[in-house]
Tab-separated table of N, CA and C in Angstrom:
chain	number	residue	atom	x	y	z
H	1004	MET	N	-14.647	10.340	0.903
H	1004	MET	CA	-13.774	10.259	-0.037
H	1004	MET	C	-14.679	10.801	-1.340
H	1005	ARG	N	-15.683	10.525	-1.328
H	1005	ARG	CA	-16.385	11.063	-2.589
H	1005	ARG	C	-16.709	12.414	-2.594
H	1006	VAL	N	-16.682	12.981	-1.148
H	1006	VAL	CA	-16.713	14.968	-1.676
H	1006	VAL	C	-15.097	15.200	-2.098
H	1007	LYS	N	-14.289	14.717	-1.792
H	1007	LYS	CA	-12.815	14.867	-2.065
H	1007	LYS	C	-12.888	14.748	-3.431
H	1008	ASP	N	-13.203	13.410	-3.947
H	1008	ASP	CA	-13.253	13.250	-5.042
H	1008	ASP	C	-14.230	14.214	-6.086
H	1009	HIS	N	-15.129	13.954	-5.810
H	1009	HIS	CA	-16.064	15.663	-6.177
H	1009	HIS	C	-15.300	17.038	-6.731
H	1010	ILE	N	-14.927	17.388	-5.544
H	1010	ILE	CA	-13.966	18.345	-5.442
H	1010	ILE	C	-12.702	18.520	-6.369
H	1011	LEU	N	-12.041	17.370	-6.610
H	1011	LEU	CA	-10.875	17.273	-7.379
H	1011	LEU	C	-11.228	17.192	-8.797
H	1012	ARG	N	-12.785	16.505	-9.044
H	1012	ARG	CA	-13.317	16.881	-10.679
H	1012	ARG	C	-13.401	18.240	-10.746
H	1013	HIS	N	-13.504	19.137	-9.776
H	1013	HIS	CA	-14.265	20.500	-10.426
H	1013	HIS	C	-13.382	21.637	-10.289
H	1014	LEU	N	-12.510	21.445	-9.367
H	1014	LEU	CA	-11.314	22.317	-9.173
H	1014	LEU	C	-11.172	23.386	-9.993
H	1015	ALA	N	-11.580	23.257	-11.238
H	1015	ALA	CA	-11.198	24.591	-12.067
H	1015	ALA	C	-12.349	25.061	-12.519
H	1016	ASP	N	-13.591	24.599	-11.399
H	1016	ASP	CA	-14.493	25.715	-11.598
H	1016	ASP	C	-14.569	26.615	-10.587
H	1017	PRO	N	-14.782	27.934	-10.861
H	1017	PRO	CA	-14.156	29.073	-9.737
H	1017	PRO	C	-15.287	29.461	-8.819
H	1018	GLY	N	-16.491	28.875	-9.245
H	1018	GLY	CA	-18.055	28.855	-8.507
H	1018	GLY	C	-18.013	27.434	-7.585
H	1019	LEU	N	-17.063	26.855	-7.326
H	1019	LEU	CA	-16.966	25.520	-6.626
H	1019	LEU	C	-16.584	26.037	-5.264
H	1020	ALA	N	-17.489	25.804	-4.293
H	1020	ALA	CA	-18.113	26.691	-3.064
H	1020	ALA	C	-18.701	25.695	-2.336
H	1021	PRO	N	-18.749	25.234	-0.761
H	1021	PRO	CA	-19.428	24.577	0.221
H	1021	PRO	C	-20.954	24.611	0.138
H	1022	PRO	N	-21.328	25.534	-0.176
H	1022	PRO	CA	-22.669	25.135	-0.610
H	1022	PRO	C	-23.405	24.612	-2.375
H	1023	ALA	N	-22.711	24.532	-2.776
H	1023	ALA	CA	-22.670	23.586	-4.355
H	1023	ALA	C	-21.926	22.267	-3.887
H	1024	ILE	N	-20.999	22.220	-3.316
H	1024	ILE	CA	-20.440	20.822	-2.961
H	1024	ILE	C	-21.387	20.118	-2.249
H	1025	ALA	N	-21.913	20.746	-0.928
H	1025	ALA	CA	-22.889	20.315	-0.019
H	1025	ALA	C	-24.588	19.550	-0.643
H	1026	ALA	N	-24.402	20.265	-1.658
H	1026	ALA	CA	-25.931	20.160	-2.140
H	1026	ALA	C	-25.572	18.942	-3.105
H	1027	ALA	N	-24.665	18.736	-4.276
H	1027	ALA	CA	-24.408	17.993	-5.182
H	1027	ALA	C	-24.251	16.369	-4.133
H	1028	HIS	N	-24.068	16.361	-2.905
H	1028	HIS	CA	-23.985	15.566	-1.992
H	1028	HIS	C	-25.380	15.124	-1.164
H	1029	PHE	N	-25.936	15.841	-0.980
H	1029	PHE	CA	-27.399	15.527	-0.382
H	1029	PHE	C	-26.964	15.892	1.170
H	1030	VAL	N	-26.134	16.783	1.675
H	1030	VAL	CA	-25.835	17.037	2.598
H	1030	VAL	C	-25.854	18.271	3.210
H	1031	SER	N	-26.110	18.815	4.310
H	1031	SER	CA	-26.274	19.974	4.687
H	1031	SER	C	-24.574	20.842	4.900
H	1032	VAL	N	-24.829	21.894	4.398
H	1032	VAL	CA	-23.340	23.062	4.474
H	1032	VAL	C	-22.573	22.163	5.829
H	1033	ARG	N	-23.080	22.563	7.102
H	1033	ARG	CA	-22.829	22.466	8.190
H	1033	ARG	C	-22.359	20.667	8.983
H	1034	TYR	N	-22.749	20.193	7.917
H	1034	TYR	CA	-22.343	18.668	8.170
H	1034	TYR	C	-20.680	18.584	7.175
H	1035	LEU	N	-21.353	19.213	5.943
H	1035	LEU	CA	-19.457	18.863	5.083
H	1035	LEU	C	-18.641	19.532	6.257
H	1036	HIS	N	-18.776	20.587	6.483
H	1036	HIS	CA	-17.695	21.130	7.380
H	1036	HIS	C	-17.384	20.692	8.314
H	1037	LYS	N	-18.223	19.918	9.000
H	1037	LYS	CA	-17.805	18.791	10.121
H	1037	LYS	C	-16.909	17.991	9.616
H	1038	LEU	N	-17.321	17.210	8.416
H	1038	LEU	CA	-15.952	15.890	7.502
H	1038	LEU	C	-14.685	16.706	7.358
H	1039	PHE	N	-14.578	18.154	7.157
H	1039	PHE	CA	-13.261	18.451	7.267
H	1039	PHE	C	-12.580	18.896	8.640
H	1040	GLN	N	-13.388	19.508	9.404
H	1040	GLN	CA	-13.283	19.797	10.882
H	1040	GLN	C	-12.346	18.603	11.315
H	1041	SER	N	-13.197	17.159	10.930
H	1041	SER	CA	-12.288	16.202	11.528
H	1041	SER	C	-10.679	16.057	11.227
H	1042	GLU	N	-10.380	16.319	10.068
H	1042	GLU	CA	-8.819	16.534	9.582
H	1042	GLU	C	-8.121	18.134	10.063
H	1043	GLY	N	-8.541	18.768	10.556
H	1043	GLY	CA	-8.208	20.221	11.066
H	1043	GLY	C	-8.141	21.053	9.508
H	1044	VAL	N	-8.806	21.230	8.952
H	1044	VAL	CA	-8.887	22.166	7.859
H	1044	VAL	C	-10.418	22.454	7.426
H	1045	THR	N	-10.393	23.411	7.119
H	1045	THR	CA	-11.794	23.872	6.233
H	1045	THR	C	-11.963	23.316	4.793
H	1046	VAL	N	-12.992	23.284	4.489
H	1046	VAL	CA	-13.553	22.931	3.194
H	1046	VAL	C	-12.797	23.761	2.036
H	1047	GLY	N	-12.797	25.248	1.984
H	1047	GLY	CA	-12.109	26.193	1.533
H	1047	GLY	C	-10.554	26.061	1.420
H	1048	GLU	N	-9.500	25.677	2.855
H	1048	GLU	CA	-8.775	25.764	2.932
H	1048	GLU	C	-8.509	24.535	1.990
H	1049	TRP	N	-8.972	23.271	2.019
H	1049	TRP	CA	-8.816	22.279	1.173
H	1049	TRP	C	-8.659	22.536	-0.234
H	1050	ILE	N	-9.933	23.047	-0.730
H	1050	ILE	CA	-9.986	23.682	-2.044
H	1050	ILE	C	-8.842	24.282	-2.651
H	1051	ARG	N	-8.519	25.212	-1.563
H	1051	ARG	CA	-7.589	25.983	-2.203
H	1051	ARG	C	-5.815	25.460	-1.906
H	1052	THR	N	-5.527	24.704	-1.433
H	1052	THR	CA	-4.115	23.928	-1.091
H	1052	THR	C	-4.078	22.894	-2.338
H	1053	GLN	N	-5.602	22.258	-2.602
H	1053	GLN	CA	-5.338	21.894	-4.421
H	1053	GLN	C	-5.789	22.093	-5.092
H	1054	ARG	N	-5.651	23.286	-5.033
H	1054	ARG	CA	-5.489	24.263	-6.691
H	1054	ARG	C	-4.108	24.969	-6.276
H	1055	LEU	N	-3.849	25.145	-5.592
H	1055	LEU	CA	-2.384	25.637	-5.319
H	1055	LEU	C	-0.991	24.468	-5.593
H	1056	GLU	N	-1.677	23.581	-5.274
H	1056	GLU	CA	-0.951	22.164	-5.522
H	1056	GLU	C	-0.632	22.120	-7.300
H	1057	ARG	N	-1.520	22.354	-7.999
H	1057	ARG	CA	-1.884	21.659	-9.490
H	1057	ARG	C	-1.289	23.263	-10.003
H	1058	CYS	N	-1.236	24.309	-9.450
H	1058	CYS	CA	-0.708	25.720	-10.091
H	1058	CYS	C	0.733	25.246	-9.950
H	1059	ARG	N	1.234	24.883	-9.068
H	1059	ARG	CA	2.661	25.196	-8.478
H	1059	ARG	C	3.270	23.979	-9.944
H	1060	ARG	N	2.406	22.572	-10.007
H	1060	ARG	CA	3.251	21.733	-10.544
H	1060	ARG	C	2.797	22.181	-12.386
H	1061	ASP	N	1.820	22.896	-12.602
H	1061	ASP	CA	1.707	23.175	-13.965
H	1061	ASP	C	2.889	24.719	-14.459
H	1062	LEU	N	2.392	25.300	-13.135
H	1062	LEU	CA	4.018	26.456	-13.651
H	1062	LEU	C	5.321	26.007	-14.042
H	1063	LEU	N	5.793	24.605	-13.516
H	1063	LEU	CA	7.009	24.285	-13.785
H	1063	LEU	C	6.932	23.689	-14.981
H	1064	ARG	N	5.887	23.266	-15.890
H	1064	ARG	CA	6.152	22.563	-17.143
H	1064	ARG	C	6.377	23.788	-17.486
H	1065	SER	N	6.909	23.519	-19.334
H	1065	SER	CA	7.298	24.440	-20.207
H	1065	SER	C	5.766	24.837	-20.636
H	1066	PRO	N	6.123	26.590	-20.323
H	1066	PRO	CA	5.011	27.388	-20.818
H	1066	PRO	C	4.590	26.986	-22.475
H	1067	ALA	N	3.166	26.998	-22.374
H	1067	ALA	CA	2.740	27.311	-23.883
H	1067	ALA	C	2.848	28.879	-24.379
H	1068	PRO	N	2.652	29.162	-25.751
H	1068	PRO	CA	2.640	30.275	-25.827
H	1068	PRO	C	1.179	30.778	-25.098
H	1069	GLY	N	1.455	31.990	-24.611
H	1069	GLY	CA	0.164	32.409	-23.712
H	1069	GLY	C	-0.462	31.974	-22.617
H	1070	ASP	N	0.652	31.250	-21.979
H	1070	ASP	CA	0.109	30.036	-20.897
H	1070	ASP	C	0.898	30.872	-19.873
H	1071	GLY	N	0.841	32.318	-19.654
H	1071	GLY	CA	1.302	33.088	-18.434
H	1071	GLY	C	0.886	32.471	-16.919
H	1072	VAL	N	1.073	33.226	-16.066
H	1072	VAL	CA	0.854	32.872	-14.767
H	1072	VAL	C	-0.672	33.145	-14.278
H	1073	ALA	N	-0.890	33.852	-15.033
H	1073	ALA	CA	-2.705	34.286	-14.915
H	1073	ALA	C	-3.461	33.157	-15.056
H	1074	ALA	N	-3.049	32.855	-16.928
H	1074	ALA	CA	-3.863	31.521	-17.214
H	1074	ALA	C	-3.857	30.416	-16.596
H	1075	VAL	N	-2.500	29.893	-15.838
H	1075	VAL	CA	-2.644	28.657	-14.939
H	1075	VAL	C	-3.333	29.119	-14.295
H	1076	ALA	N	-3.414	30.356	-13.028
H	1076	ALA	CA	-4.206	30.697	-11.920
H	1076	ALA	C	-5.551	30.495	-12.423
H	1077	ARG	N	-6.137	30.901	-13.660
H	1077	ARG	CA	-7.610	30.743	-14.220
H	1077	ARG	C	-7.681	29.118	-14.665
H	1078	ARG	N	-6.987	28.164	-15.385
H	1078	ARG	CA	-7.399	27.280	-15.506
H	1078	ARG	C	-7.687	26.305	-14.275
H	1079	TRP	N	-7.216	26.562	-12.655
H	1079	TRP	CA	-7.036	25.988	-11.458
H	1079	TRP	C	-8.361	26.833	-10.993
H	1080	GLY	N	-9.070	28.049	-11.281
H	1080	GLY	CA	-10.203	28.207	-10.764
H	1080	GLY	C	-10.120	29.824	-9.805
H	1081	PHE	N	-9.040	29.894	-9.814
H	1081	PHE	CA	-8.722	31.165	-9.046
H	1081	PHE	C	-9.050	32.261	-10.551
H	1082	THR	N	-9.686	33.232	-9.682
H	1082	THR	CA	-10.248	34.537	-10.680
H	1082	THR	C	-9.338	35.631	-10.639
H	1083	SER	N	-8.843	35.959	-9.815
H	1083	SER	CA	-8.148	37.160	-9.667
H	1083	SER	C	-6.351	36.937	-9.264
H	1084	PRO	N	-5.602	37.346	-10.461
H	1084	PRO	CA	-4.408	36.870	-10.383
H	1084	PRO	C	-3.610	37.567	-9.103
H	1085	SER	N	-4.233	38.903	-8.715
H	1085	SER	CA	-3.395	39.274	-7.411
H	1085	SER	C	-3.793	38.162	-6.570
H	1086	HIS	N	-5.028	37.911	-6.029
H	1086	HIS	CA	-5.168	37.242	-5.303
H	1086	HIS	C	-4.708	36.358	-5.057
H	1087	PHE	N	-4.554	35.219	-6.337
H	1087	PHE	CA	-3.690	33.868	-6.438
H	1087	PHE	C	-2.592	33.745	-6.416
H	1088	SER	N	-1.761	35.207	-6.731
H	1088	SER	CA	-0.334	35.653	-6.166
H	1088	SER	C	-0.265	35.590	-4.776
H	1089	ARG	N	-0.953	36.591	-3.929
H	1089	ARG	CA	-0.657	36.613	-2.735
H	1089	ARG	C	-1.102	34.334	-1.834
H	1090	ALA	N	-1.921	34.410	-2.603
H	1090	ALA	CA	-2.370	32.585	-1.528
H	1090	ALA	C	-0.957	31.694	-2.015
H	1091	PHE	N	-0.396	31.899	-3.443
H	1091	PHE	CA	0.804	31.084	-4.069
H	1091	PHE	C	1.797	31.452	-3.130
H	1092	ARG	N	2.575	33.034	-2.760
H	1092	ARG	CA	3.251	33.172	-2.396
H	1092	ARG	C	3.360	33.163	-0.400
H	1093	ALA	N	2.140	33.376	-0.038
H	1093	ALA	CA	1.841	32.712	1.174
H	1093	ALA	C	1.831	31.080	1.564
H	1094	ALA	N	1.572	30.441	0.593
H	1094	ALA	CA	1.579	29.106	0.457
H	1094	ALA	C	3.542	28.653	0.245
H	1095	TYR	N	4.200	29.043	-0.416
H	1095	TYR	CA	5.337	28.404	-0.701
H	1095	TYR	C	6.391	29.451	-0.994
H	1096	GLY	N	5.980	30.461	-0.332
H	1096	GLY	CA	7.580	31.409	-0.123
H	1096	GLY	C	7.909	32.156	-0.769
H	1097	VAL	N	7.186	32.655	-1.908
H	1097	VAL	CA	7.525	33.024	-3.319
H	1097	VAL	C	6.590	33.113	-4.239
H	1098	ALA	N	7.123	33.956	-5.293
H	1098	ALA	CA	5.975	34.466	-6.446
H	1098	ALA	C	5.954	33.515	-7.049
H	1099	PRO	N	4.597	33.403	-7.856
H	1099	PRO	CA	4.391	32.332	-8.905
H	1099	PRO	C	5.334	32.338	-9.822
H	1100	ARG	N	5.863	33.573	-10.305
H	1100	ARG	CA	6.714	34.058	-11.662
H	1100	ARG	C	7.776	33.462	-10.938
H	1101	GLU	N	8.144	33.963	-10.150
H	1101	GLU	CA	9.792	32.919	-9.478
H	1101	GLU	C	9.520	32.054	-9.506
H	1102	TRP	N	8.519	31.323	-9.031
H	1102	TRP	CA	9.074	29.825	-9.471
H	1102	TRP	C	8.973	29.328	-10.907
H	1103	ARG	N	8.647	29.947	-11.215
H	1103	ARG	CA	8.326	29.300	-12.612
H	1103	ARG	C	9.738	29.631	-13.411
H	1104	ILE	N	10.381	31.060	-12.906
H	1104	ILE	CA	11.178	31.118	-13.709
H	1104	ILE	C	12.908	30.175	-13.358
H	1105	HIS	N	12.528	30.071	-11.671
H	1105	HIS	CA	13.671	29.341	-10.628
H	1105	HIS	C	13.452	28.025	-11.278
H	1106	GLY	N	11.913	27.397	-11.186
H	1106	GLY	CA	12.085	25.735	-11.591
H	1106	GLY	C	12.308	25.637	-13.013
H	1107	LEU	N	11.843	25.969	-13.789
H	1107	LEU	CA	12.734	25.831	-15.150
H	1107	LEU	C	13.767	25.656	-15.513
H	1108	ALA	N	14.611	26.826	-14.491
H	1108	ALA	CA	15.956	26.829	-14.941
H	1108	ALA	C	16.601	25.372	-14.319
H	1109	ARG	N	16.015	25.229	-13.051
H	1109	ARG	CA	16.503	24.098	-12.347
H	1109	ARG	C	16.214	22.683	-13.439
H	1110	GLU	N	15.117	22.846	-14.048
H	1110	GLU	CA	14.846	21.552	-14.956
H	1110	GLU	C	15.798	21.691	-15.745
H	1111	ALA	N	16.088	22.957	-16.143
H	1111	ALA	CA	17.050	22.769	-17.431
H	1111	ALA	C	18.312	22.082	-17.460
H	1112	VAL	N	18.864	22.522	-16.127
H	1112	VAL	CA	20.207	22.068	-15.516
H	1112	VAL	C	19.973	20.645	-15.440
H	1113	THR	N	19.255	20.075	-14.902
H	1113	THR	CA	19.193	18.867	-14.721
H	1113	THR	C	18.657	18.067	-15.673
H	1114	ASP	N	18.384	18.148	-16.467
H	1114	ASP	CA	18.146	17.986	-18.518
H	1114	ASP	C	19.738	18.142	-19.204
H	1115	ALA	N	20.331	18.939	-18.756
H	1115	ALA	CA	21.564	19.101	-19.192
H	1115	ALA	C	22.575	18.167	-18.751
H	1116	ALA	N	22.724	18.024	-17.529
H	1116	ALA	CA	23.259	16.982	-16.469
H	1116	ALA	C	23.224	15.906	-17.210
H	1117	GLU	N	21.994	15.273	-17.617
H	1117	GLU	CA	21.410	13.996	-17.969
H	1117	GLU	C	21.643	13.940	-18.946
H	1118	ARG	N	22.010	14.506	-19.883
H	1118	ARG	CA	22.363	14.176	-21.316
H	1118	ARG	C	23.851	14.542	-21.349
H	1119	GLU	N	24.746	14.523	-20.865
H	1119	GLU	CA	26.046	15.028	-20.885
H	1119	GLU	C	26.520	13.450	-19.842
H	1120	ARG	N	25.797	13.225	-18.628
H	1120	ARG	CA	26.158	11.484	-18.358
H	1120	ARG	C	26.337	10.514	-19.150
H	1121	PRO	N	27.463	9.694	-19.399
H	1121	PRO	CA	27.510	8.644	-19.870
H	1121	PRO	C	26.786	7.414	-19.546
H	1122	GLY	N	25.647	7.151	-20.893
H	1122	GLY	CA	24.898	6.421	-20.790
H	1122	GLY	C	23.629	6.729	-21.294
H	1123	GLY	N	23.166	8.102	-20.942
H	1123	GLY	CA	22.423	9.136	-21.153
H	1123	GLY	C	21.219	9.194	-19.489
H	1124	PRO	N	20.076	9.585	-19.619
H	1124	PRO	CA	19.626	9.686	-18.498
H	1124	PRO	C	19.206	8.734	-17.591
H	1125	ALA	N	19.529	8.211	-16.293
H	1125	ALA	CA	19.277	7.205	-15.467
H	1125	ALA	C	17.964	6.662	-15.542
H	1126	ARG	N	17.740	5.569	-15.734
H	1126	ARG	CA	16.396	4.529	-15.682
H	1126	ARG	C	16.355	3.747	-14.587
H	1127	CYS	N	15.414	3.275	-14.147
H	1127	CYS	CA	15.013	2.786	-13.026
H	1127	CYS	C	14.500	1.451	-13.747
H	1128	PRO	N	15.270	0.488	-12.962
H	1128	PRO	CA	15.023	-0.808	-13.367
H	1128	PRO	C	13.439	-2.092	-13.355
């Protein structure tokens, strides 16, 4: 859990890699890989999955000026926009730009429908 917490706190660091993670926890790289092996995933795969999830979430938020797809990718540690696009498409079956466009369109339709509903947006008790 401490290793995963460390990774999550440092996801934005493009240099986040097994040797640095192992050194921060005073374990060998081999032992670090062994910890993740029991979950059926490599350290690199787990990092990439976490980064992609955060990018996916951020792409659905209303973009700030200059907050393009590449900026979102850089924010979460991807240094190459093309690598990010390939990884995103492989993970989610759609390009990041398409995800943003369709996700924001869906969000706008949902928001409009909630505003038109009598009593406004539904609230949880």
